[in-house]
XYZ file of C-alpha atoms in Angstrom:
469
model
C 0.000 0.000 0.000
C 2.871 2.372 0.923
C 4.663 1.475 -2.309
C 1.530 2.322 -4.314
C 1.219 5.686 -2.588
C 4.898 6.448 -3.312
C 4.416 5.616 -7.009
C 1.304 7.794 -7.291
C 3.110 10.603 -5.446
C 6.034 10.414 -7.864
C 3.680 10.418 -10.864
C 1.853 13.443 -9.474
C 5.126 15.337 -8.948
C 6.245 14.522 -12.473
C 2.892 15.697 -13.834
C 3.449 19.080 -12.194
C 6.928 19.348 -13.726
C 5.732 18.465 -17.229
C 2.735 20.792 -16.905
C 5.163 23.669 -16.496
C 7.233 22.763 -19.583
C 6.546 24.128 -23.077
C 5.115 21.899 -25.763
C 7.811 19.448 -26.796
C 8.618 17.931 -23.421
C 11.315 18.061 -20.777
C 14.258 17.594 -23.119
C 13.178 20.510 -25.278
C 12.770 22.797 -22.258
C 16.170 21.766 -20.930
C 17.714 22.562 -24.306
C 16.113 25.978 -24.411
C 17.489 27.085 -21.056
C 20.862 25.392 -21.514
C 22.859 28.589 -22.002
C 21.202 30.520 -19.174
C 21.858 27.676 -16.743
C 25.462 27.046 -17.753
C 28.294 28.351 -15.610
C 31.372 29.928 -17.202
C 33.349 27.167 -18.945
C 36.306 29.428 -19.791
C 34.784 30.479 -23.118
C 33.261 33.932 -23.716
C 30.218 32.671 -25.660
C 27.544 29.996 -25.810
C 25.784 29.239 -29.121
C 22.084 28.375 -29.244
C 20.594 27.128 -32.537
C 16.809 27.108 -32.841
C 16.029 24.566 -35.604
C 12.344 25.428 -35.731
C 13.133 29.120 -36.393
C 16.402 28.739 -38.341
C 17.980 31.206 -35.961
C 21.288 31.298 -34.081
C 21.630 33.342 -30.885
C 25.005 33.960 -29.269
C 25.043 34.481 -25.489
C 27.751 36.096 -23.380
C 28.482 35.945 -19.661
C 26.694 37.978 -17.011
C 28.278 39.234 -13.802
C 27.412 35.981 -12.025
C 29.260 33.952 -14.658
C 26.268 32.504 -16.537
C 25.546 32.778 -20.264
C 22.453 34.955 -20.022
C 23.432 38.029 -22.059
C 22.256 37.917 -25.711
C 25.091 39.254 -27.877
C 24.237 38.523 -31.487
C 21.537 36.858 -33.586
C 22.027 35.221 -36.981
C 19.680 33.850 -39.607
C 20.625 30.342 -40.703
C 19.548 27.254 -42.626
C 19.492 23.958 -40.757
C 19.033 20.496 -42.264
C 16.178 19.896 -44.674
C 13.806 16.928 -44.426
C 15.737 13.675 -44.317
C 18.943 15.472 -43.331
C 18.054 16.909 -39.942
C 20.534 18.871 -37.860
C 20.995 16.889 -34.628
C 19.429 18.156 -31.436
C 21.385 18.272 -28.209
C 24.404 19.946 -26.677
C 27.810 19.802 -28.337
C 31.020 21.815 -28.370
C 33.088 23.498 -31.050
C 36.115 21.323 -31.851
C 39.566 22.375 -32.969
C 38.699 21.576 -36.593
C 38.237 24.843 -38.468
C 38.800 25.510 -42.164
C 38.698 28.708 -44.172
C 37.438 26.647 -47.110
C 35.861 23.245 -46.569
C 34.862 20.655 -49.179
C 31.345 19.394 -48.455
C 29.903 15.913 -48.937
C 27.977 17.022 -52.034
C 31.092 18.474 -53.694
C 30.318 22.120 -52.898
C 32.491 24.369 -50.721
C 31.777 26.402 -47.628
C 33.716 29.279 -46.090
C 34.798 29.537 -42.467
C 33.689 26.160 -41.190
C 33.688 25.323 -37.470
C 32.991 21.700 -36.526
C 30.717 20.952 -33.585
C 29.979 17.233 -34.086
C 31.305 14.743 -36.658
C 30.268 15.915 -40.111
C 28.167 18.734 -38.689
C 29.573 22.231 -39.057
C 28.799 25.916 -38.977
C 29.765 27.309 -42.372
C 28.764 29.805 -45.026
C 26.249 29.236 -47.790
C 27.765 26.918 -50.389
C 29.978 27.743 -53.376
C 30.598 25.764 -56.567
C 34.344 26.043 -55.926
C 36.738 27.500 -53.346
C 36.328 31.006 -54.709
C 34.446 33.901 -53.030
C 33.000 34.791 -56.456
C 31.404 31.341 -56.928
C 28.433 31.621 -54.549
C 25.420 29.400 -55.235
C 22.935 32.257 -55.210
C 19.874 30.038 -54.880
C 21.286 28.634 -51.627
C 21.783 32.152 -50.233
C 18.154 32.924 -51.038
C 17.076 29.926 -48.943
C 18.662 31.214 -45.736
C 16.042 31.306 -43.017
C 14.494 27.953 -43.968
C 15.713 24.326 -43.828
C 18.077 23.734 -46.761
C 21.306 22.017 -45.705
C 22.446 18.416 -45.394
C 22.522 18.845 -41.605
C 25.089 21.599 -41.128
C 24.177 25.109 -39.967
C 24.567 27.455 -42.935
C 25.133 31.174 -42.396
C 25.930 34.371 -44.221
C 29.694 34.692 -44.703
C 30.101 37.443 -42.097
C 28.259 35.362 -39.481
C 30.202 32.186 -40.274
C 33.420 34.177 -40.001
C 32.299 35.655 -36.665
C 31.912 32.154 -35.177
C 35.154 31.065 -36.874
C 37.054 33.988 -35.309
C 35.374 34.287 -31.898
C 34.254 30.819 -30.811
C 37.229 28.649 -29.972
C 37.344 24.912 -29.249
C 35.222 24.150 -26.206
C 32.498 26.704 -26.958
C 29.197 25.036 -26.107
C 26.522 24.626 -28.782
C 22.931 23.670 -27.995
C 20.525 22.822 -30.837
C 16.839 22.801 -29.966
C 13.343 23.488 -31.293
C 11.351 26.440 -30.000
C 8.466 28.685 -30.969
C 10.356 31.828 -29.944
C 13.352 32.675 -32.148
C 15.148 34.171 -29.149
C 15.520 37.494 -27.303
C 17.061 39.231 -30.331
C 14.528 37.870 -32.805
C 15.215 36.391 -36.212
C 17.254 38.772 -38.369
C 16.875 39.029 -42.128
C 19.655 38.417 -44.606
C 21.542 41.527 -45.658
C 19.938 41.261 -49.107
C 16.448 39.735 -48.702
C 16.713 37.983 -52.069
C 19.384 38.158 -54.742
C 17.552 38.561 -58.054
C 19.033 36.921 -61.187
C 20.114 40.280 -62.540
C 21.885 41.030 -59.239
C 23.758 37.753 -58.990
C 27.484 38.398 -59.168
C 28.736 35.274 -57.392
C 29.383 37.037 -54.082
C 27.771 36.835 -50.664
C 26.749 40.445 -49.867
C 28.278 40.175 -46.377
C 31.714 38.906 -47.470
C 34.157 41.361 -45.817
C 36.743 41.222 -48.613
C 37.491 44.647 -50.081
C 36.913 43.379 -53.624
C 33.302 42.363 -52.897
C 31.359 44.093 -55.695
C 28.293 44.549 -53.515
C 30.130 47.326 -51.666
C 27.813 46.847 -48.687
C 30.422 45.829 -46.125
C 32.388 48.412 -44.155
C 36.029 48.297 -45.219
C 37.374 50.843 -42.747
C 36.273 52.705 -39.639
C 37.674 55.945 -38.260
C 36.858 58.430 -35.514
C 36.886 62.210 -35.699
C 39.246 62.266 -32.705
C 42.045 59.842 -31.797
C 43.370 61.635 -28.701
C 41.282 63.879 -26.433
C 41.535 65.384 -22.962
C 38.495 65.789 -20.723
C 37.956 67.380 -17.368
C 36.375 64.954 -14.902
C 32.598 65.036 -15.282
C 32.692 66.394 -18.821
C 31.316 64.602 -21.873
C 32.274 64.593 -25.535
C 30.785 62.618 -28.376
C 33.043 60.706 -30.744
C 31.798 60.627 -34.321
C 32.571 57.518 -36.390
C 32.958 57.408 -40.164
C 32.647 54.208 -42.198
C 34.210 53.701 -45.609
C 32.757 53.325 -48.139
C 29.933 55.669 -47.138
C 27.457 53.353 -48.871
C 28.319 50.452 -46.548
C 25.305 49.082 -44.699
C 26.836 46.024 -43.048
C 27.139 45.699 -40.209
C 24.434 48.205 -39.438
C 25.607 49.162 -35.970
C 28.719 50.379 -34.192
C 29.486 49.114 -30.693
C 31.609 50.914 -28.118
C 33.873 49.610 -25.351
C 36.453 51.123 -22.995
C 39.446 49.369 -21.451
C 39.199 51.175 -18.094
C 35.602 52.012 -17.107
C 36.821 53.622 -13.883
C 38.446 56.417 -15.908
C 35.801 57.002 -18.581
C 32.417 55.646 -19.575
C 31.048 55.392 -23.113
C 27.395 55.043 -24.075
C 25.883 53.254 -27.117
C 26.148 56.342 -29.344
C 29.785 57.132 -28.542
C 29.421 59.792 -25.846
C 32.502 59.606 -23.609
C 32.366 60.900 -20.026
C 35.396 61.520 -17.811
C 35.081 59.910 -14.388
C 38.521 60.036 -12.745
C 42.053 61.152 -13.505
C 43.893 58.779 -15.813
C 44.019 57.483 -19.364
C 41.728 54.997 -21.091
C 41.235 53.761 -24.649
C 37.755 53.835 -26.195
C 37.218 51.379 -29.043
C 34.531 51.588 -31.712
C 33.771 48.375 -33.587
C 31.881 47.853 -36.826
C 31.984 44.194 -37.750
C 35.653 43.343 -38.136
C 36.695 46.994 -38.275
C 37.864 48.953 -35.231
C 38.959 52.484 -34.417
C 40.318 53.845 -31.158
C 40.586 57.077 -29.244
C 42.872 57.648 -26.260
C 41.084 59.687 -23.584
C 42.990 61.506 -20.855
C 40.931 62.675 -17.885
C 42.159 65.470 -15.636
C 40.910 66.755 -12.289
C 38.275 65.378 -9.968
C 34.509 65.134 -10.031
C 32.442 67.729 -8.207
C 31.555 66.832 -4.639
C 27.864 66.962 -5.522
C 26.537 63.420 -5.789
C 23.319 64.573 -7.471
C 25.122 66.253 -10.391
C 25.628 63.325 -12.733
C 28.877 63.209 -14.739
C 28.088 63.955 -18.361
C 24.838 65.794 -17.610
C 24.097 68.768 -19.842
C 24.557 71.207 -16.990
C 27.688 69.671 -15.409
C 30.153 72.236 -16.770
C 27.826 75.126 -15.864
C 27.450 73.926 -12.282
C 31.223 73.468 -12.038
C 31.840 76.983 -13.363
C 29.286 78.589 -11.062
C 30.602 76.685 -8.043
C 34.290 77.301 -8.742
C 33.682 81.035 -9.343
C 31.828 81.417 -6.063
C 28.504 82.189 -7.736
C 26.674 79.116 -6.449
C 27.144 76.876 -3.433
C 25.630 73.501 -2.711
C 22.541 72.749 -0.681
C 24.490 70.308 1.482
C 27.881 68.660 1.872
C 27.306 66.434 -1.166
C 24.230 67.908 -2.857
C 23.474 70.684 -5.324
C 19.766 69.947 -5.991
C 19.917 70.741 -9.749
C 16.182 70.218 -10.244
C 15.139 72.289 -7.227
C 13.391 75.575 -8.054
C 15.254 78.835 -7.530
C 13.802 81.233 -4.940
C 14.022 85.001 -4.515
C 16.300 84.561 -1.516
C 18.649 82.148 -3.307
C 18.894 84.509 -6.302
C 19.496 87.464 -3.975
C 22.287 85.500 -2.307
C 23.896 84.820 -5.701
C 23.784 88.495 -6.647
C 25.169 89.379 -3.240
C 28.045 86.945 -3.863
C 28.705 88.451 -7.303
C 28.668 91.930 -5.728
C 31.632 90.910 -3.584
C 29.612 90.264 -0.428
C 29.461 93.925 0.717
C 29.215 94.609 4.439
C 25.799 96.192 4.041
C 24.417 92.762 3.193
C 23.832 91.860 6.828
C 20.583 93.578 7.778
C 19.217 91.608 10.706
C 16.720 88.776 10.889
C 17.169 85.269 9.501
C 19.224 84.455 6.417
C 16.356 84.816 3.919
C 15.009 88.036 5.473
C 18.494 89.499 5.676
C 19.422 88.834 2.080
C 16.029 89.900 0.775
C 16.274 93.158 2.735
C 19.631 93.820 1.068
C 18.217 92.992 -2.404
C 15.226 95.302 -1.746
C 17.432 98.157 -0.633
C 19.573 97.725 -3.765
C 16.496 97.913 -5.997
C 16.806 94.312 -7.257
C 13.274 93.224 -6.318
C 9.941 94.225 -7.818
C 8.873 95.924 -4.649
C 9.873 96.509 -1.039
C 8.973 93.923 1.531
C 8.620 91.031 -0.925
C 8.992 87.717 0.831
C 10.755 84.603 -0.343
C 9.135 82.356 -2.950
C 9.762 80.427 -6.192
C 11.335 82.347 -9.036
C 9.935 82.467 -12.565
C 12.049 83.087 -15.653
C 10.704 86.602 -15.870
C 11.471 87.428 -12.228
C 14.921 85.809 -12.499
C 15.815 87.899 -15.544
C 14.468 91.111 -13.995
C 16.661 90.654 -10.891
C 19.715 89.992 -13.062
C 18.941 92.951 -15.349
C 18.523 95.328 -12.396
C 21.780 94.065 -10.926
C 23.592 94.819 -14.212
C 22.071 98.187 -15.063
C 21.069 99.484 -11.633
C 23.384 98.116 -8.954
C 26.482 97.925 -11.158
C 25.438 100.892 -13.279
C 26.590 99.245 -16.502
C 25.105 99.395 -19.973
C 22.603 96.744 -20.922
C 24.416 96.193 -24.241
C 22.270 94.300 -26.768
C 18.462 94.247 -26.848
C 16.562 91.767 -29.024
C 13.358 92.166 -31.021
C 10.912 89.792 -29.313
C 8.242 89.866 -32.016
C 9.150 86.386 -33.224
C 8.139 84.727 -29.946
C 4.599 83.423 -29.694
C 3.957 84.776 -26.195
C 5.763 88.115 -26.427
C 2.518 90.114 -26.288
C 2.132 89.198 -22.625
C 5.228 91.267 -21.798
C 5.343 95.011 -21.248
C 7.372 97.534 -19.288
C 10.321 96.294 -17.251
C 9.554 92.572 -17.885
C 9.733 93.153 -21.646
C 12.901 95.242 -21.417
C 14.612 92.663 -19.188
C 13.605 89.775 -21.436
C 14.785 91.688 -24.510
C 18.130 92.268 -22.789
C 18.497 88.610 -21.769
C 17.698 87.301 -25.254
C 19.807 89.941 -26.992
C 22.882 89.024 -24.970
C 22.421 85.280 -25.368
C 21.604 84.642 -21.722
C 18.169 83.191 -22.441
C 16.721 81.248 -25.342
C 13.183 80.420 -26.332
C 11.640 77.037 -25.694
C 11.284 74.370 -28.392
C 7.838 75.850 -29.117
C 9.485 79.259 -29.702
C 8.070 80.717 -26.502
C 9.715 82.918 -23.905
C 7.676 81.127 -21.208
C 8.104 83.950 -18.666
C 5.967 82.262 -16.001
C 7.669 78.877 -15.763
C 9.887 78.258 -12.751
C 13.686 78.190 -12.968
C 15.546 75.079 -11.728
C 18.959 75.585 -10.138
C 20.705 73.783 -13.010
C 19.195 76.185 -15.573
C 20.088 79.124 -13.348
C 23.720 77.941 -13.310
C 23.710 77.948 -17.114
C 22.303 81.470 -17.405
C 24.611 82.817 -14.716
C 27.655 81.275 -16.358
C 26.761 83.021 -19.623
C 26.264 86.295 -17.765
C 29.497 86.010 -15.810
C 31.499 85.058 -18.902
C 30.048 87.954 -20.907
C 30.056 90.738 -18.324
C 32.559 89.498 -15.766
C 30.473 90.608 -12.839
């Protein structure tokens, strides 16, 4: 009786396991997750081949040492009916050939063996010549067509040939989902008879008449110096300009503690030192040596590379602005009358008459009122609009300092200029005319929107640079 209960219990447990597996059974599910559940085996990549989708997905290692990071997807052709590509887990062997003679007398480029007669290789050629492609076989990529091998575009076959050494694991399975990167198309969806020139469009050789493959890559800068926290974008150029393969450029840096680089080539200095940034386009690479000088600002909330970083640094180092705490600047916090009065007081050289009793805000506002920088006497503290900010700065320049206003702009081109008159209009005209203020993306002056501290740092840097207050 106990034995019967144990058997039924085991069957019930197994039924729960199989109920959780996708259609195709336990083996198929185990195949599908093979890469994600494999620990680092001293190879940088793991290859997953989905027979049902004719797709190859390459996985790299995550920080925990498992192959969970999708790196590259490739369209392929697996074995046709009667010549199925074997399912299971294998490993790349040491047998690799730049040209390999196939069982049917055709040739394939960049073959990498993973089991017996089964290989990764390019679409077939009538002879060992890159100009002897069997065009009809290229046009079948993405559907079963081979004698059991995994056929690829030349560039993809070469990528595996170059990057996946002996010992690289290969799992071949069937799944309804092509993979996290999807199923890519061939570079040329179909080579028409009038287009056929005997070449695979992705062949990286310079003499490829398709002219679609990048032959060289360069950067607009090869040696730059950045101040810590500053950002500069590197601009790549591919030759020939008509090249469309590969369609993306990837960026890496050899010392991420010194600089960071984002997916579009923007380099940010993080700490003093030197690092090399590398751009890669297929097999082509270009490098830029980046030297970083100085240290980051002490403000933890001013992100390195942010659009306002240099303005905050300038305002802080010139004594215009201070932080809101030991390690904070609060760049998104709204400016107030008192904080603006304090800035103007700082730029005035902190005159002795600034201390006029009461708390900090009352004292500094009393000084600003006495100096004619506020709209009226007795105004309390409160958030500062663009209009009020500009008026205080304009009065400081022309009233307190007694200097000329210099340039005044015609505001008629701004959609909301009719709402301005008197001093607000004059101050706005002065700010726009001297390049201190710009319109919004909707071509509005937006006088009533509030001013964040980061934007104030930008305007004040422009003012200080121009007038040297």
